[in-house]
Coordinates of C-alpha atoms in Angstrom, one line a residue:
Chain E
M129 CA 3.2 9.6 -25.5
N130 CA 2.3 6.2 -24.4
F131 CA 0.9 6.3 -20.9
L132 CA 2.4 2.9 -19.9
L133 CA 5.8 4.0 -21.1
E134 CA 5.4 7.1 -19.0
L135 CA 4.5 5.0 -15.9
G136 CA 7.5 2.7 -16.5
E137 CA 9.9 5.6 -16.9
G138 CA 8.3 7.4 -13.9
L139 CA 8.8 4.3 -11.8
R140 CA 12.4 4.0 -12.9
I141 CA 13.2 7.6 -12.1
A142 CA 11.4 7.2 -8.7
L143 CA 13.4 4.2 -7.7
E144 CA 16.7 5.8 -8.8
A145 CA 15.8 8.9 -6.7
I146 CA 14.9 6.7 -3.7
R147 CA 18.1 4.7 -4.0
A148 CA 20.1 7.9 -4.2
N149 CA 18.4 9.2 -0.9
K150 CA 17.9 6.0 1.0
L151 CA 18.1 7.3 4.5
R152 CA 16.0 10.4 3.8
S153 CA 13.3 8.3 2.1
I154 CA 13.1 5.9 5.0
L155 CA 13.0 8.5 7.7
T156 CA 10.3 10.3 5.7
T157 CA 8.1 7.2 5.7
L158 CA 8.1 6.8 9.5
G159 CA 4.6 8.2 9.8
I160 CA 3.4 6.0 7.0
I161 CA 5.1 2.9 8.6
I162 CA 3.3 3.6 11.9
G163 CA 0.0 4.1 10.2
V164 CA 0.2 1.0 8.1
V165 CA 1.4 -1.2 11.0
T166 CA -1.6 0.0 13.0
V167 CA -4.1 -0.6 10.2
T168 CA -2.6 -4.0 9.6
L169 CA -2.6 -5.1 13.2
M170 CA -6.0 -3.8 13.7
G171 CA -7.4 -5.6 10.7
T172 CA -5.6 -8.8 11.8
A173 CA -7.0 -8.5 15.4
I174 CA -10.6 -8.0 14.2
D175 CA -10.3 -10.7 11.7
G176 CA -8.8 -13.0 14.3
L177 CA -11.6 -12.3 16.8
N178 CA -14.2 -13.0 14.2
R179 CA -12.5 -16.1 13.0
A180 CA -12.1 -17.4 16.6
F181 CA -15.8 -16.7 17.2
M182 CA -16.9 -18.4 14.0
Q183 CA -14.8 -21.4 14.8
S184 CA -16.3 -21.7 18.3
I185 CA -19.8 -21.2 17.0
A186 CA -19.3 -23.9 14.4
K187 CA -18.2 -26.3 17.2
L188 CA -21.2 -25.6 19.5
G189 CA -23.8 -25.0 16.9
V190 CA -25.8 -21.9 16.5
D191 CA -29.1 -23.5 17.5
T192 CA -28.0 -24.2 21.1
L193 CA -29.5 -22.2 23.9
Y194 CA -28.1 -21.9 27.5
I195 CA -30.4 -21.4 30.4
S196 CA -28.8 -20.3 33.6
R197 CA -29.5 -18.3 36.8
T198 CA -28.0 -15.1 35.3
G199 CA -27.3 -13.8 31.9
W200 CA -23.8 -14.2 30.4
F201 CA -23.0 -10.5 30.6
V202 CA -23.8 -8.7 33.8
E203 CA -23.2 -5.0 33.4
T204 CA -23.0 -3.6 36.9
Y205 CA -22.1 -4.7 40.4
E206 CA -25.7 -3.8 41.5
D207 CA -27.1 -6.2 38.9
W208 CA -24.6 -8.8 40.0
T209 CA -25.6 -8.6 43.7
R210 CA -29.3 -8.7 42.8
L211 CA -28.9 -11.6 40.5
R212 CA -27.0 -13.6 43.1
T213 CA -30.2 -13.8 45.2
R214 CA -32.0 -15.8 42.6
P215 CA -32.5 -19.4 43.5
Q216 CA -30.1 -21.8 42.0
I217 CA -31.1 -24.1 39.1
T218 CA -31.3 -27.6 40.5
L219 CA -31.2 -31.0 38.8
R220 CA -34.9 -31.4 39.6
D221 CA -35.6 -28.2 37.7
V222 CA -33.7 -29.6 34.7
M223 CA -35.6 -33.0 34.8
Q224 CA -38.9 -31.2 35.1
L225 CA -38.1 -28.9 32.2
E226 CA -37.2 -31.8 30.1
K227 CA -40.7 -33.2 30.6
E228 CA -42.3 -29.9 29.9
V229 CA -40.8 -29.1 26.6
H230 CA -41.5 -31.2 23.5
T231 CA -40.3 -29.4 20.5
V232 CA -36.6 -29.3 21.1
L233 CA -34.1 -31.9 20.2
A234 CA -32.4 -32.4 23.5
V235 CA -32.0 -30.9 27.0
A236 CA -29.0 -31.6 29.2
P237 CA -27.9 -30.3 32.6
I238 CA -24.3 -29.1 32.9
V239 CA -22.2 -28.7 36.0
R240 CA -18.4 -28.2 36.1
S241 CA -15.6 -28.6 38.5
M242 CA -11.9 -29.0 38.4
A243 CA -10.0 -32.1 39.4
G244 CA -6.9 -34.2 38.7
V245 CA -7.2 -37.3 36.6
K246 CA -4.8 -40.3 36.9
Y247 CA -4.0 -43.4 35.0
R248 CA -1.4 -45.5 36.9
E249 CA 1.6 -43.2 37.4
R250 CA 0.5 -40.7 34.7
S251 CA -1.7 -37.8 35.8
S252 CA -3.4 -34.7 34.4
Q253 CA -4.0 -31.7 36.6
N254 CA -6.7 -29.1 36.4
V255 CA -9.0 -31.1 34.2
S256 CA -12.5 -29.7 33.8
I257 CA -14.9 -32.3 35.2
V258 CA -18.3 -32.0 33.6
G259 CA -21.4 -33.7 35.1
S260 CA -24.2 -34.3 32.6
T261 CA -26.6 -36.8 31.1
D262 CA -26.4 -38.9 28.0
Q263 CA -28.3 -36.0 26.2
M264 CA -25.1 -33.9 26.3
V265 CA -23.8 -35.7 23.3
L266 CA -26.6 -34.1 21.4
T267 CA -26.7 -30.6 23.0
G268 CA -23.0 -30.2 22.9
G269 CA -22.7 -31.5 19.4
L270 CA -20.0 -33.9 20.6
G271 CA -18.2 -36.3 18.3
I272 CA -16.8 -39.6 19.7
E273 CA -13.7 -41.2 18.3
T274 CA -14.4 -44.6 16.7
G275 CA -14.0 -47.5 19.0
G276 CA -15.7 -45.7 21.9
R277 CA -19.1 -44.3 22.7
F278 CA -20.8 -41.8 24.9
F279 CA -22.4 -43.1 28.1
T280 CA -25.9 -44.5 27.8
A281 CA -29.2 -43.3 29.4
E282 CA -29.0 -46.3 31.8
E283 CA -25.5 -45.5 32.9
S284 CA -26.5 -41.8 33.2
D285 CA -29.7 -42.5 35.2
G286 CA -28.0 -45.1 37.3
G287 CA -25.0 -42.8 38.1
R288 CA -22.5 -45.5 36.9
P289 CA -18.8 -44.8 37.3
V290 CA -18.1 -44.3 33.6
C291 CA -16.5 -41.3 31.8
V292 CA -15.9 -39.9 28.4
I293 CA -12.5 -38.1 28.2
G294 CA -11.4 -35.2 26.0
S295 CA -8.7 -35.7 23.4
D296 CA -6.0 -33.8 25.4
V297 CA -6.7 -35.9 28.5
A298 CA -6.5 -39.0 26.3
T299 CA -3.1 -38.1 24.8
N300 CA -1.8 -37.1 28.2
L301 CA -2.7 -40.2 30.1
F302 CA -2.6 -42.8 27.2
P303 CA 0.3 -41.7 25.0
R304 CA 0.4 -45.1 23.3
L305 CA -2.6 -47.1 24.6
N306 CA -6.2 -47.1 23.5
P307 CA -8.0 -45.5 26.5
V308 CA -11.4 -47.2 25.9
G309 CA -12.0 -49.9 28.6
K310 CA -9.2 -48.5 30.9
Q311 CA -9.8 -47.4 34.4
V312 CA -8.8 -43.8 35.3
K313 CA -9.0 -42.2 38.8
I314 CA -10.7 -38.9 39.2
N315 CA -10.1 -37.5 42.7
L316 CA -8.9 -41.0 43.5
R317 CA -12.3 -42.6 42.5
P318 CA -12.2 -45.2 39.7
Y319 CA -14.1 -44.5 36.4
E320 CA -14.1 -46.7 33.3
V321 CA -13.4 -44.8 30.1
V322 CA -16.1 -45.6 27.5
G323 CA -15.2 -43.1 24.9
V324 CA -12.8 -40.3 23.7
L325 CA -14.2 -37.0 22.4
E326 CA -13.0 -35.8 19.0
S327 CA -10.7 -32.8 19.4
Q328 CA -12.6 -29.5 19.5
G329 CA -9.7 -27.1 19.8
M330 CA -9.8 -23.8 21.8
F331 CA -13.0 -21.9 22.6
M332 CA -12.4 -18.3 21.6
G333 CA -8.8 -19.0 21.8
A334 CA -9.1 -18.9 25.6
F335 CA -9.6 -22.4 27.0
S336 CA -9.3 -25.9 25.6
L337 CA -12.5 -27.9 25.2
D338 CA -10.3 -31.0 25.0
N339 CA -9.1 -30.9 28.5
Q340 CA -12.3 -32.2 30.0
V341 CA -13.8 -35.4 31.4
I342 CA -17.6 -35.9 31.3
I343 CA -19.2 -38.1 33.9
P344 CA -22.9 -39.0 34.7
V345 CA -24.4 -36.1 36.7
R346 CA -25.4 -38.3 39.6
Q347 CA -21.8 -39.3 40.1
F348 CA -20.9 -35.6 40.0
L349 CA -23.4 -34.8 42.7
T350 CA -22.4 -37.6 45.0
H351 CA -18.6 -37.2 44.8
F352 CA -17.8 -33.6 43.7
W353 CA -20.5 -31.1 44.6
H354 CA -23.8 -31.8 46.3
D355 CA -25.6 -28.6 45.6
P356 CA -24.3 -26.9 42.4
D357 CA -26.0 -24.3 40.3
F358 CA -26.8 -25.9 37.0
E359 CA -26.7 -24.6 33.5
I360 CA -29.1 -26.1 31.0
Q361 CA -28.0 -26.8 27.5
V362 CA -30.8 -27.0 25.0
K363 CA -30.3 -28.1 21.4
V364 CA -33.2 -26.8 19.4
G365 CA -32.4 -28.7 16.2
D366 CA -33.5 -26.0 13.8
V367 CA -32.0 -22.5 13.6
A368 CA -35.3 -21.2 12.2
R369 CA -37.2 -22.2 15.3
L370 CA -34.8 -20.6 17.8
E371 CA -37.1 -17.7 18.8
E372 CA -40.1 -20.1 19.1
A373 CA -38.1 -22.4 21.2
K374 CA -37.0 -19.6 23.5
D375 CA -40.6 -18.7 24.1
E376 CA -41.5 -22.3 24.9
L377 CA -38.5 -22.7 27.2
R378 CA -39.3 -19.5 29.0
G379 CA -42.9 -20.6 29.7
A380 CA -41.7 -24.0 30.8
M381 CA -39.0 -22.6 33.1
R382 CA -41.5 -20.2 34.7
K383 CA -43.7 -23.2 35.4
V384 CA -40.8 -25.2 36.8
R385 CA -39.7 -22.3 38.9
R386 CA -43.3 -21.8 40.1
L387 CA -43.4 -18.1 39.2
E388 CA -46.6 -16.1 39.5
P389 CA -47.8 -14.3 36.4
G390 CA -46.6 -10.9 37.7
D391 CA -43.1 -12.1 38.8
A392 CA -40.0 -11.4 36.8
D393 CA -38.0 -14.3 35.4
D394 CA -35.4 -15.6 37.8
F395 CA -33.3 -17.2 35.1
A396 CA -31.9 -16.2 31.7
I397 CA -31.8 -17.8 28.3
N398 CA -28.5 -17.2 26.7
Q399 CA -27.5 -17.7 23.1
Q400 CA -24.3 -17.3 21.1
E401 CA -25.8 -14.2 19.4
Q402 CA -25.0 -12.4 22.7
I403 CA -21.3 -13.2 22.3
A404 CA -21.5 -12.1 18.7
E405 CA -23.0 -8.8 19.8
R406 CA -20.2 -8.3 22.4
L407 CA -17.7 -9.1 19.8
R408 CA -19.1 -6.5 17.4
V409 CA -18.7 -3.9 20.1
V410 CA -15.1 -5.0 20.8
S411 CA -14.4 -5.0 17.1
A412 CA -15.9 -1.6 16.6
T413 CA -13.9 -0.2 19.5
I414 CA -10.6 -1.7 18.1
A415 CA -11.5 -0.3 14.7
A416 CA -12.3 3.1 16.0
V417 CA -9.1 3.4 18.0
G418 CA -7.1 1.8 15.3
L419 CA -8.5 4.1 12.6
F420 CA -7.9 7.1 14.7
I421 CA -4.3 6.2 15.2
T422 CA -3.9 5.2 11.6
G423 CA -5.5 8.4 10.3
L424 CA -3.4 10.5 12.6
S425 CA -0.1 8.9 11.6
L426 CA -1.0 8.8 7.9
F427 CA -1.8 12.5 8.1
V428 CA 1.5 13.3 9.8
G429 CA 3.3 10.9 7.5
G430 CA 1.6 12.5 4.5
I431 CA 2.8 15.9 5.5
G432 CA 6.3 14.5 5.8
I433 CA 6.0 13.1 2.3
M434 CA 4.7 16.4 1.0
N435 CA 7.6 18.2 2.6
I436 CA 10.2 15.9 1.2
M437 CA 8.7 16.0 -2.2
F438 CA 8.8 19.8 -2.2
V439 CA 12.5 19.4 -1.4
S440 CA 13.0 16.9 -4.1
V441 CA 11.2 19.1 -6.7
T442 CA 13.3 22.1 -5.7
E443 CA 16.6 20.1 -5.8
R444 CA 15.7 18.8 -9.3
T445 CA 14.5 22.0 -10.8
R446 CA 17.2 21.9 -13.5
E447 CA 16.3 18.3 -14.3
I448 CA 12.7 19.2 -14.6
G449 CA 13.7 22.0 -17.0
L450 CA 15.8 19.7 -19.0
R451 CA 13.0 17.1 -19.3
K452 CA 10.6 19.7 -20.4
A453 CA 13.1 21.0 -23.0
L454 CA 13.4 17.5 -24.3
G455 CA 9.7 17.1 -24.7
A456 CA 8.2 16.1 -21.4
K457 CA 4.6 17.3 -21.1
R458 CA 3.1 18.7 -17.9
R459 CA 1.3 15.4 -17.4
T460 CA 4.6 13.5 -17.8
I461 CA 6.3 15.5 -15.0
L462 CA 3.2 15.3 -12.8
V463 CA 3.0 11.5 -13.2
Q464 CA 6.8 11.2 -12.5
F465 CA 6.6 13.0 -9.2
L466 CA 3.3 11.4 -8.2
I467 CA 4.9 8.0 -8.8
E468 CA 7.9 9.0 -6.8
A469 CA 5.8 10.0 -3.8
A470 CA 3.7 6.8 -4.1
A471 CA 6.8 4.7 -4.4
I472 CA 8.3 6.2 -1.2
C473 CA 5.1 5.4 0.6
V474 CA 4.8 1.9 -0.8
V475 CA 8.4 1.3 0.4
G476 CA 7.2 2.5 3.8
G477 CA 4.2 0.2 3.5
L478 CA 6.4 -2.8 2.7
L479 CA 8.6 -1.9 5.7
A480 CA 5.4 -1.7 7.8
L481 CA 4.3 -5.1 6.7
A482 CA 7.8 -6.5 7.5
I483 CA 7.2 -5.2 11.0
A484 CA 3.6 -6.3 11.3
W485 CA 4.2 -9.8 10.1
P486 CA 6.3 -11.0 13.0
V487 CA 3.8 -9.3 15.4
T488 CA 1.0 -11.3 13.8
L489 CA 3.0 -14.5 14.4
V490 CA 3.0 -13.5 18.1
L491 CA -0.7 -12.7 18.1
K492 CA -1.3 -16.2 16.6
H493 CA -0.7 -17.6 20.1
F494 CA -3.8 -15.9 21.3
M495 CA -6.2 -16.0 18.4
P496 CA -6.3 -17.5 14.9
A497 CA -4.7 -14.3 13.6
Q498 CA -3.4 -14.2 10.0
L499 CA -2.0 -11.5 7.9
S500 CA -4.5 -12.0 5.1
L501 CA -3.7 -11.2 1.5
P502 CA -6.6 -8.7 1.1
L503 CA -5.2 -6.9 4.2
V504 CA -1.7 -6.7 2.7
G505 CA -3.4 -5.3 -0.4
I506 CA -5.3 -2.7 1.6
A507 CA -2.1 -1.7 3.5
L508 CA -0.2 -1.1 0.2
L509 CA -3.1 0.6 -1.4
V510 CA -3.5 3.0 1.6
S511 CA 0.3 3.7 1.4
A512 CA 0.1 4.4 -2.3
L513 CA -2.9 6.6 -1.9
T514 CA -1.3 8.6 0.9
G515 CA 1.7 9.2 -1.4
L516 CA -0.5 10.2 -4.3
I517 CA -2.5 12.7 -2.2
S518 CA 0.4 14.2 -0.4
G519 CA 2.6 14.2 -3.5
F520 CA 0.1 16.1 -5.6
L521 CA 0.9 19.6 -4.6
P522 CA 4.7 19.3 -5.1
A523 CA 4.2 17.3 -8.4
W524 CA 1.8 20.0 -9.6
R525 CA 4.4 22.7 -8.8
A526 CA 7.0 20.7 -10.8
A527 CA 4.6 20.1 -13.7
R528 CA 3.8 23.8 -14.0
M529 CA 7.4 25.0 -14.0
N530 CA 8.4 27.2 -16.9
P531 CA 11.3 25.4 -18.7
V532 CA 13.2 28.6 -19.3
D533 CA 13.3 29.5 -15.5
A534 CA 13.9 25.9 -14.5
L535 CA 16.9 25.5 -16.8
R536 CA 18.3 28.8 -15.5
N537 CA 18.1 27.6 -11.9
E538 CA 21.4 27.0 -10.3
Chain I
M10 CA 9.4 28.2 -47.5
S11 CA 12.0 28.8 -44.9
L12 CA 12.5 26.3 -42.1
I13 CA 12.5 29.1 -39.5
C14 CA 10.5 32.3 -40.2
L15 CA 10.4 34.9 -37.5
T16 CA 8.3 37.9 -38.4
N17 CA 8.3 41.1 -36.3
I18 CA 9.0 39.3 -33.1
A19 CA 8.8 41.3 -29.8
R20 CA 9.3 39.8 -26.4
R21 CA 8.6 41.9 -23.3
Y22 CA 8.9 41.0 -19.6
V23 CA 7.1 42.7 -16.9
M24 CA 9.2 43.0 -13.8
G25 CA 7.4 44.8 -11.1
A26 CA 6.6 48.3 -12.4
E27 CA 9.2 48.0 -15.2
T28 CA 8.7 46.5 -18.6
I29 CA 11.9 45.1 -20.2
H30 CA 12.0 45.0 -24.0
A31 CA 14.2 41.9 -24.5
L32 CA 13.4 41.8 -28.2
R33 CA 11.9 44.5 -30.5
D34 CA 10.8 43.8 -34.0
V35 CA 13.1 40.9 -35.0
S36 CA 12.6 39.3 -38.3
V37 CA 14.9 36.5 -39.4
S38 CA 14.5 33.5 -41.7
I39 CA 16.7 30.5 -41.7
E40 CA 16.8 27.8 -44.4
R41 CA 17.2 24.1 -43.9
G42 CA 20.9 23.1 -43.7
E43 CA 22.2 26.5 -42.6
Y44 CA 24.8 26.9 -39.9
V45 CA 24.0 30.2 -38.1
A46 CA 25.7 31.8 -35.2
I47 CA 23.7 34.2 -33.0
M48 CA 26.0 36.7 -31.4
G49 CA 25.6 39.6 -29.1
P50 CA 26.8 41.0 -25.8
S51 CA 24.9 40.1 -22.6
G52 CA 21.6 41.9 -22.5
S53 CA 21.4 42.0 -26.2
G54 CA 18.4 39.6 -26.2
K55 CA 20.2 36.5 -27.6
S56 CA 19.1 34.3 -24.7
T57 CA 15.6 35.4 -25.2
L58 CA 15.8 34.8 -29.0
M59 CA 17.3 31.4 -28.3
N60 CA 14.4 30.5 -25.9
L61 CA 11.9 31.6 -28.6
L62 CA 13.7 29.6 -31.3
G63 CA 13.8 26.6 -29.1
C64 CA 10.1 26.9 -28.4
L65 CA 10.8 27.2 -24.7
D66 CA 9.0 30.5 -24.7
T67 CA 6.5 32.3 -26.9
P68 CA 6.7 35.9 -28.3
T69 CA 4.7 38.8 -27.0
E70 CA 4.2 40.0 -30.6
G71 CA 4.9 38.6 -34.0
T72 CA 4.8 35.2 -35.5
Y73 CA 7.2 32.3 -35.5
E74 CA 6.8 29.6 -38.1
L75 CA 8.8 26.5 -37.7
N76 CA 8.7 23.9 -40.4
G77 CA 5.4 25.4 -41.6
E78 CA 3.7 25.4 -38.3
N79 CA 2.9 28.6 -36.4
V80 CA 4.3 28.0 -32.9
S81 CA 3.8 31.5 -31.6
D82 CA 0.6 30.8 -29.8
M83 CA 0.8 27.1 -28.9
D84 CA 0.1 26.0 -25.4
D85 CA 2.6 24.3 -23.1
N86 CA 1.9 20.7 -24.1
Q87 CA 1.9 21.5 -27.9
L88 CA 5.3 23.3 -27.4
A89 CA 6.6 20.2 -25.6
D90 CA 5.7 18.1 -28.6
I91 CA 7.3 20.5 -31.0
R92 CA 10.5 20.7 -29.0
N93 CA 10.6 16.9 -28.9
R94 CA 10.1 16.5 -32.6
E95 CA 11.9 19.5 -34.1
I96 CA 14.6 20.7 -31.7
G97 CA 17.8 19.2 -30.3
F98 CA 19.2 21.2 -27.5
V99 CA 22.9 21.4 -26.5
F100 CA 23.6 23.4 -23.3
Q101 CA 26.6 25.1 -22.0
T102 CA 26.5 23.0 -18.8
F103 CA 25.7 19.7 -20.7
N104 CA 22.6 19.0 -18.5
L105 CA 23.0 15.3 -18.4
L106 CA 21.2 13.2 -15.8
P107 CA 23.9 12.3 -13.3
R108 CA 22.5 8.9 -12.3
A109 CA 21.9 7.7 -15.8
N110 CA 24.5 6.2 -18.2
A111 CA 25.3 7.7 -21.6
L112 CA 22.8 5.5 -23.4
R113 CA 19.9 6.3 -21.0
N114 CA 20.8 10.0 -21.3
V115 CA 20.7 9.9 -25.1
E116 CA 17.4 7.9 -25.3
L117 CA 15.6 10.3 -23.0
P118 CA 13.9 12.4 -25.7
L119 CA 12.8 9.2 -27.5
I120 CA 11.0 8.1 -24.3
Y121 CA 9.0 11.3 -24.5
S122 CA 8.1 10.6 -28.1
G123 CA 6.8 7.2 -27.1
M124 CA 9.3 5.0 -29.0
R125 CA 9.6 1.3 -28.2
L126 CA 12.5 0.2 -26.0
D127 CA 14.5 -1.8 -28.6
E128 CA 14.1 0.8 -31.3
R129 CA 15.2 3.7 -29.0
R130 CA 18.2 1.7 -27.7
E131 CA 19.2 1.2 -31.3
R132 CA 18.8 4.9 -32.2
A133 CA 20.7 6.0 -29.1
R134 CA 23.6 3.7 -29.8
E135 CA 23.7 5.0 -33.4
A136 CA 23.7 8.6 -32.2
L137 CA 26.6 7.8 -29.7
Q138 CA 28.5 6.3 -32.5
Q139 CA 28.0 9.4 -34.6
V140 CA 29.7 11.5 -32.0
G141 CA 32.5 9.0 -31.6
L142 CA 31.4 7.5 -28.2
G143 CA 30.3 4.1 -29.4
D144 CA 32.5 2.6 -26.7
R145 CA 31.2 4.7 -23.8
V146 CA 27.5 3.8 -23.8
T147 CA 27.5 2.4 -20.2
H148 CA 29.6 5.2 -18.7
K149 CA 27.9 7.6 -16.3
P150 CA 28.5 11.4 -16.8
N151 CA 31.0 11.5 -13.8
E152 CA 33.1 8.8 -15.6
L153 CA 33.4 11.0 -18.7
S154 CA 35.6 14.0 -19.5
G155 CA 34.0 17.4 -20.2
G156 CA 34.3 17.0 -24.0
Q157 CA 32.8 13.5 -23.8
R158 CA 29.9 14.8 -21.7
Q159 CA 29.2 17.4 -24.4
R160 CA 29.4 14.7 -27.0
V161 CA 26.8 12.7 -25.1
A162 CA 24.6 15.9 -25.0
I163 CA 25.1 16.3 -28.8
A164 CA 24.1 12.7 -29.3
R165 CA 21.0 13.4 -27.3
A166 CA 20.2 16.3 -29.5
L167 CA 20.7 14.2 -32.7
V168 CA 18.8 11.2 -31.6
T169 CA 15.3 12.5 -32.5
R170 CA 16.6 13.6 -35.9
P171 CA 15.4 17.1 -35.3
S172 CA 15.0 20.0 -37.8
I173 CA 17.3 22.3 -35.7
I174 CA 20.2 21.7 -33.4
L175 CA 20.2 24.6 -31.0
A176 CA 23.5 25.0 -29.1
D177 CA 23.8 27.5 -26.4
E178 CA 27.5 28.4 -25.7
P179 CA 28.4 24.7 -26.3
T180 CA 32.1 25.3 -25.6
G181 CA 31.6 27.7 -22.6
N182 CA 32.6 25.1 -20.1
L183 CA 35.4 23.4 -22.0
D184 CA 39.1 24.2 -22.5
S185 CA 40.0 25.6 -25.9
R186 CA 41.4 22.4 -27.3
T187 CA 38.3 20.4 -26.4
G188 CA 36.1 23.3 -27.5
E189 CA 37.8 23.1 -30.9
E190 CA 37.0 19.4 -31.1
I191 CA 33.4 20.0 -30.4
M192 CA 33.3 22.7 -33.0
Q193 CA 34.7 20.3 -35.5
L194 CA 32.0 17.9 -34.6
F195 CA 29.4 20.6 -35.3
A196 CA 31.1 21.3 -38.6
R197 CA 30.8 17.7 -39.6
L198 CA 27.1 17.6 -38.5
S199 CA 26.5 20.7 -40.6
E200 CA 28.2 19.1 -43.7
A201 CA 25.9 16.1 -43.1
G202 CA 23.0 18.4 -43.7
N203 CA 21.9 19.3 -40.2
T204 CA 20.6 22.8 -39.5
I205 CA 22.6 24.3 -36.6
L206 CA 22.0 27.4 -34.6
L207 CA 24.9 28.4 -32.4
V208 CA 24.4 31.0 -29.6
T209 CA 27.7 32.5 -28.5
H210 CA 29.5 35.6 -27.5
E211 CA 32.9 34.4 -28.7
E212 CA 34.0 35.6 -32.2
S213 CA 36.3 32.6 -32.5
I214 CA 33.4 30.2 -32.0
A215 CA 31.1 32.2 -34.2
A216 CA 33.7 32.0 -36.9
H217 CA 32.8 28.4 -37.5
A218 CA 29.3 29.3 -38.7
R219 CA 28.6 30.3 -42.3
R220 CA 26.2 33.1 -41.2
V221 CA 26.3 35.4 -38.2
V222 CA 23.3 37.2 -36.8
R223 CA 24.3 40.0 -34.5
L224 CA 21.9 41.3 -31.9
L225 CA 22.2 44.6 -30.0
D226 CA 19.6 46.0 -27.6
G227 CA 16.9 43.6 -28.8
R228 CA 17.3 44.3 -32.5
V229 CA 19.2 42.6 -35.3
A230 CA 22.2 44.8 -35.8
A231 CA 23.8 42.7 -38.6
D232 CA 23.1 39.6 -40.5
E233 CA 26.2 38.6 -42.5
A234 CA 26.8 35.5 -44.6
K235 CA 30.4 34.3 -45.1
G236 CA 31.9 32.9 -48.2
G237 CA 29.2 34.7 -50.1
D238 CA 27.2 31.6 -50.7
R239 CA 24.1 32.9 -49.1
S240 CA 22.6 36.4 -48.7
P241 CA 21.3 37.4 -45.3
E242 CA 17.7 38.0 -46.4
A243 CA 17.3 35.1 -48.8

């Protein structure tokens, strides 16, 4: 007998049987549904995290290094209190470092604060105010909208009252006007807008890079914060030279910070790879927990399927006997019941996707989550496999039935 | 060569410590085109004989040649093939699939022989016409009367054009009038050249056949042809 015909007939019988026992079939798939929802959401979350990270990395550039007083990830409170005693990084440190290193593309000091920004009667609250130099356009990989520019070295060194505004700030304050050449007030002090940053979107889905205003660092020191702890952004310019550049920066920083040969570093050189590592740990944790829940619910679900298939086989003993009398082989009966078990599970898988999909839409607000096609495929495949595995024993029992006894069954 | 040739058939069942001799040393031959009733009281072994003839079971001893093939020691799957090709079953309780309409029920054996959809639809329709149900193809079993259900079952038995039609108490679940109609249908099918084996315990039903094989305690007690047109051991 033609195997495709057998599959087609099996599917038809399976769907008829499921339709005849709708409620029973759906209740049976509850475990499968939970399992598949978990595996789908887990996949979506991991995928979303990675995607968010890749997008953020693409914005900042992988060849950017960040020097600060402490590392990005401080593990313990003890470490934290110890690291707090390190001397702050000052603007003088940054300037000296800039003179010491020669092989990197650009070095820029970064300090941040928050303030309100106003243009006439329109205002934007909680804007991130960044103090830096003209070099930041290179280190931050910033793009400027046409018609504007970043502030120049002269404006930067002279501490001129100019600013470059993020795209969110621009749309908030200047819904219809071109912001370039206009005067905004930051903390009531006037600054001339010389350029608008191209939109950069969210960083890790957490905060907007577009809600910021960049001003010359000397302006920042005079009017916002006299004695801040600087972060130094370094653009290496070549990913292949990243390690080399780190060594050079470390040597130069030790010299700038006047460390003796035996002293430990009192600064840290960070790079995005560290975030990537964190992310891998988080992803692995989500995966481990998710797989555990998935495995458990699929196991329980599988047992439910096995149980209901045994019931189905017993109920249809006469039908099995009849089919065998009419010429169905063992394989035909086996395939028929395997398909039925798989079909019940796939129905469960589809229900699960119908639940997971709106949840993904909610997740979308936090990360670029997406119910990807391969994930849908995996979910359905996992459901079908669960059905095939747990349906095997009942199907085997059906296939091995003796037609005489089966037909006699009442 | 006979269509059916049973030689020294024995069938024993082991039930716990006891061995039941359902059939002992049965030899029967049946020619193509015969209309034979197999009779006997319960416990006589007629069900066992029917299961053997229908290739649902294999004998403990002896050989069974069907259409020139020795089926006595075939395995499950080979027997399924033989049943599909050579035998059309008609059961006392009809055994129709309740969720499938008449057409689907009739085409079922053709699915197992791997026939293409359009061809098997055509054959199933033909078979339903043959039993006078050409206008009931889309009806489900619960929309049909008992007699009509048995006709659908007969159409299902005919659809593969088998060597034997094996009917097990085909009128057992029908009132006498409907039963009579079904027996007339069998008579027509016999006249058309089909080989029919009828298993029954009712003399009035067996009277329709042209030859009666009587079983008692697992042996052939009598084998009588009627109308004198055929001798029992041809």
